[in-house]
């Protein structure tokens, strides 16, 4: 998908506040540390109605958000696994939502269990109230599902996903999981293979 295709897609949605995910790997190549915020800034300028959603992790999440916040911090949404997550690193005017402030829907629980495969038991233990080293990954998976499919009356469903992935070892970890949730819900995504050509 080229930039014109993306522009057409957003226009075709005909929505006041489309939601675009901007996120990816914690480990970012040195040469990409400049282009990620540059894209965030460009998107925020070119699309004044888009809401940009991310997960507040180090690396790509932080860099994309940095670019958007240079233009429109009030159009940033952060979905957190718990409310104290990176509390000292907040962007003024951005919106923050956390799992421990939201009653998670059955749809989010079911999709997370279904997509996380071998981690299904971990999710069940976490939801039953068990907090230990085994279950510590569960809120991150639930958060990633929430980021994508949203929850009626609380957080809108995402319309598009822009990801920074490890192209040599793609679709792994939290980024791979989130991409998978997007694909399962027929939400189009691009990685730097495509958006790398969008930057002016």
CSV table of C-alpha atoms in Angstrom, one decimal:
chain,number,residue,atom,x,y,z
A,1,UNK,CA,0.0,0.0,0.0
A,2,UNK,CA,1.4,3.4,-1.0
A,3,UNK,CA,0.6,6.7,0.7
A,4,UNK,CA,-2.1,7.6,-1.8
A,5,UNK,CA,-3.8,4.2,-1.1
A,6,UNK,CA,-3.7,5.0,2.6
A,7,UNK,CA,-5.2,8.4,2.0
A,8,UNK,CA,-8.0,6.9,-0.1
A,9,UNK,CA,-8.6,4.3,2.6
A,10,UNK,CA,-9.0,6.8,5.4
A,11,UNK,CA,-11.2,9.0,3.2
A,12,UNK,CA,-13.4,6.0,2.2
A,13,UNK,CA,-14.0,5.2,5.9
A,14,UNK,CA,-15.9,8.6,6.0
A,15,UNK,CA,-15.4,8.9,9.8
A,16,UNK,CA,-14.7,12.0,11.9
A,17,UNK,CA,-12.1,10.2,14.1
A,18,UNK,CA,-10.6,7.2,12.5
A,19,UNK,CA,-8.3,5.3,14.8
A,20,UNK,CA,-4.8,4.3,13.6
A,21,UNK,CA,-2.5,2.1,15.6
A,22,UNK,CA,1.2,3.4,15.6
A,23,UNK,CA,3.5,0.9,17.3
A,24,UNK,CA,6.1,-1.8,17.1
A,25,UNK,CA,9.3,-3.3,18.4
A,26,UNK,CA,11.2,-2.1,21.4
A,27,UNK,CA,14.5,-2.6,19.6
A,28,UNK,CA,14.8,0.0,16.8
A,29,UNK,CA,17.7,0.2,14.3
A,30,UNK,CA,19.7,3.4,14.7
A,31,UNK,CA,18.8,4.6,11.2
A,32,UNK,CA,15.1,4.1,11.8
A,33,UNK,CA,15.1,6.2,15.0
A,34,UNK,CA,14.8,9.3,12.8
A,35,UNK,CA,12.2,8.1,10.3
A,36,UNK,CA,9.6,6.8,12.8
A,37,UNK,CA,8.9,10.1,14.6
A,38,UNK,CA,9.1,11.8,11.2
A,39,UNK,CA,6.2,9.6,9.9
A,40,UNK,CA,4.2,10.3,13.1
A,41,UNK,CA,4.6,14.0,12.6
A,42,UNK,CA,3.7,13.8,8.9
A,43,UNK,CA,0.6,11.7,9.6
A,44,UNK,CA,-0.6,14.1,12.3
A,45,UNK,CA,-0.2,17.1,9.9
A,46,UNK,CA,-1.8,15.4,6.9
A,47,UNK,CA,-4.8,13.8,8.8
A,48,UNK,CA,-6.1,16.3,11.3
A,49,UNK,CA,-9.0,14.1,12.4
A,50,UNK,CA,-7.2,10.8,13.0
A,51,UNK,CA,-6.7,9.5,16.6
A,52,UNK,CA,-3.4,7.8,17.0
A,53,UNK,CA,-3.3,4.9,19.4
A,54,UNK,CA,-0.2,3.1,20.9
A,55,UNK,CA,0.9,1.1,23.9
A,56,UNK,CA,3.5,3.3,25.6
A,57,UNK,CA,6.4,0.8,25.3
A,58,UNK,CA,10.0,1.9,24.7
A,59,UNK,CA,11.3,1.9,21.1
A,60,UNK,CA,8.8,2.3,18.2
A,61,UNK,CA,5.7,3.1,20.4
A,62,UNK,CA,7.6,6.0,22.0
A,63,UNK,CA,9.1,7.2,18.7
A,64,UNK,CA,5.8,7.2,16.8
A,65,UNK,CA,4.1,9.1,19.7
A,66,UNK,CA,7.0,11.6,19.9
A,67,UNK,CA,6.3,12.6,16.2
A,68,UNK,CA,2.5,12.9,16.7
A,69,UNK,CA,2.9,14.8,20.0
A,70,UNK,CA,5.0,17.5,18.2
A,71,UNK,CA,1.9,18.3,16.2
A,72,UNK,CA,-1.2,17.2,18.1
A,73,UNK,CA,-0.7,15.5,21.5
A,74,UNK,CA,-4.4,15.7,22.2
A,75,UNK,CA,-5.0,13.1,19.4
A,76,UNK,CA,-2.8,10.5,21.1
A,77,UNK,CA,-4.3,7.5,22.9
A,78,UNK,CA,-2.3,5.2,25.1
A,79,UNK,CA,-3.7,1.8,26.2
A,80,UNK,CA,-1.8,0.6,29.3
A,81,UNK,CA,-1.6,-2.8,30.9
A,82,UNK,CA,-1.9,-1.1,34.3
A,83,UNK,CA,-2.4,2.5,35.3
A,84,UNK,CA,1.1,3.1,36.8
A,85,UNK,CA,2.8,1.8,33.6
A,86,UNK,CA,5.7,4.2,32.8
A,87,UNK,CA,3.9,6.9,34.9
A,88,UNK,CA,6.9,9.2,34.8
A,89,UNK,CA,6.9,9.3,31.0
A,90,UNK,CA,3.5,10.8,30.1
A,91,UNK,CA,2.6,13.2,27.4
A,92,UNK,CA,0.5,16.2,28.5
A,93,UNK,CA,-2.9,16.4,26.7
A,94,UNK,CA,-2.7,12.8,25.6
A,95,UNK,CA,-5.4,10.3,26.7
A,96,UNK,CA,-4.5,7.3,28.8
A,97,UNK,CA,-6.6,4.2,29.4
A,98,UNK,CA,-5.5,1.2,31.6
A,99,UNK,CA,-6.9,-2.3,32.1
A,100,UNK,CA,-7.3,-1.9,35.8
A,101,UNK,CA,-9.7,1.0,35.2
A,102,UNK,CA,-11.8,-0.9,32.7
A,103,UNK,CA,-14.1,-3.9,33.1
A,104,UNK,CA,-12.8,-6.0,30.2
A,105,UNK,CA,-15.5,-7.5,27.9
A,106,UNK,CA,-16.0,-11.2,27.3
A,107,UNK,CA,-15.1,-10.5,23.6
A,108,UNK,CA,-11.6,-9.3,24.6
A,109,UNK,CA,-11.1,-12.2,26.9
A,110,UNK,CA,-12.2,-14.8,24.3
A,111,UNK,CA,-10.2,-13.3,21.5
A,112,UNK,CA,-7.1,-13.1,23.6
A,113,UNK,CA,-7.4,-16.7,24.7
A,114,UNK,CA,-8.1,-17.9,21.2
A,115,UNK,CA,-5.2,-15.9,19.6
A,116,UNK,CA,-2.6,-16.4,22.4
A,117,UNK,CA,-2.7,-20.2,22.0
A,118,UNK,CA,-0.3,-21.8,24.5
A,119,UNK,CA,-0.8,-18.7,26.8
A,120,UNK,CA,-4.5,-19.4,27.2
A,121,UNK,CA,-4.0,-21.0,30.7
A,122,UNK,CA,-1.9,-18.0,31.8
A,123,UNK,CA,-4.8,-15.7,30.8
A,124,UNK,CA,-7.3,-17.7,32.8
A,125,UNK,CA,-5.1,-17.7,35.9
A,126,UNK,CA,-4.6,-14.0,35.6
A,127,UNK,CA,-8.3,-13.3,35.3
A,128,UNK,CA,-8.9,-15.5,38.4
A,129,UNK,CA,-6.8,-13.1,40.4
A,130,UNK,CA,-3.4,-14.9,40.4
A,131,UNK,CA,-0.5,-12.5,40.1
A,132,UNK,CA,3.0,-14.1,39.7
A,133,UNK,CA,5.9,-14.4,37.3
A,134,UNK,CA,3.9,-16.8,35.2
A,135,UNK,CA,0.9,-14.5,34.7
A,136,UNK,CA,2.7,-11.2,34.4
A,137,UNK,CA,2.5,-11.2,30.5
A,138,UNK,CA,-1.3,-11.6,30.6
A,139,UNK,CA,-2.3,-8.0,31.0
A,140,UNK,CA,-0.1,-7.0,28.0
A,141,UNK,CA,-1.9,-9.5,25.8
A,142,UNK,CA,-5.3,-8.4,27.0
A,143,UNK,CA,-4.2,-4.8,26.5
A,144,UNK,CA,-3.1,-5.5,22.9
A,145,UNK,CA,-6.4,-7.1,22.1
A,146,UNK,CA,-8.2,-4.0,23.6
A,147,UNK,CA,-6.0,-1.7,21.5
A,148,UNK,CA,-7.2,-3.4,18.3
A,149,UNK,CA,-10.9,-4.3,18.8
A,150,UNK,CA,-11.8,-1.7,21.3
A,151,UNK,CA,-14.8,-1.9,23.7
A,152,UNK,CA,-18.2,-0.4,23.0
A,153,UNK,CA,-18.8,2.8,24.9
A,154,UNK,CA,-15.2,3.0,26.1
A,155,UNK,CA,-12.6,2.7,23.4
A,156,UNK,CA,-13.3,2.7,19.6
A,157,UNK,CA,-12.2,-0.2,17.4
A,158,UNK,CA,-9.0,0.5,15.4
A,159,UNK,CA,-9.4,1.2,11.7
A,160,UNK,CA,-5.8,0.7,10.6
A,161,UNK,CA,-2.4,-0.5,11.9
A,162,UNK,CA,1.0,1.0,11.2
A,163,UNK,CA,3.8,-1.2,12.6
A,164,UNK,CA,7.5,-1.2,13.0
A,165,UNK,CA,8.5,-4.9,13.0
A,166,UNK,CA,11.7,-6.9,13.0
A,167,UNK,CA,11.8,-7.7,9.3
A,168,UNK,CA,14.4,-10.4,9.7
A,169,UNK,CA,12.3,-12.2,12.3
A,170,UNK,CA,8.8,-10.9,11.8
A,171,UNK,CA,5.5,-11.4,13.6
A,172,UNK,CA,7.0,-12.3,16.9
A,173,UNK,CA,6.3,-11.1,20.5
A,174,UNK,CA,3.7,-8.4,21.3
A,175,UNK,CA,4.0,-6.8,17.9
A,176,UNK,CA,3.4,-10.0,16.1
A,177,UNK,CA,0.4,-10.8,18.4
A,178,UNK,CA,-1.1,-7.3,17.7
A,179,UNK,CA,-0.7,-7.7,14.0
A,180,UNK,CA,-2.4,-11.1,14.2
A,181,UNK,CA,-5.3,-9.7,16.1
A,182,UNK,CA,-5.6,-7.0,13.4
A,183,UNK,CA,-5.6,-9.6,10.6
A,184,UNK,CA,-8.2,-11.7,12.4
A,185,UNK,CA,-10.5,-8.7,12.6
A,186,UNK,CA,-9.8,-7.7,9.0
A,187,UNK,CA,-8.1,-4.5,10.0
A,188,UNK,CA,-5.5,-3.6,7.3
A,189,UNK,CA,-1.9,-3.1,8.4
A,190,UNK,CA,1.4,-1.9,7.0
A,191,UNK,CA,5.0,-2.3,8.2
A,192,UNK,CA,8.1,-0.3,7.3
A,193,UNK,CA,8.4,-2.3,4.1
A,194,UNK,CA,5.5,-0.1,2.9
A,195,UNK,CA,5.4,3.0,5.1
A,196,UNK,CA,9.1,3.5,4.6
A,197,UNK,CA,8.2,4.9,1.2
A,198,UNK,CA,5.5,7.2,2.6
A,199,UNK,CA,7.9,9.7,4.2
A,200,UNK,CA,8.4,12.9,2.3
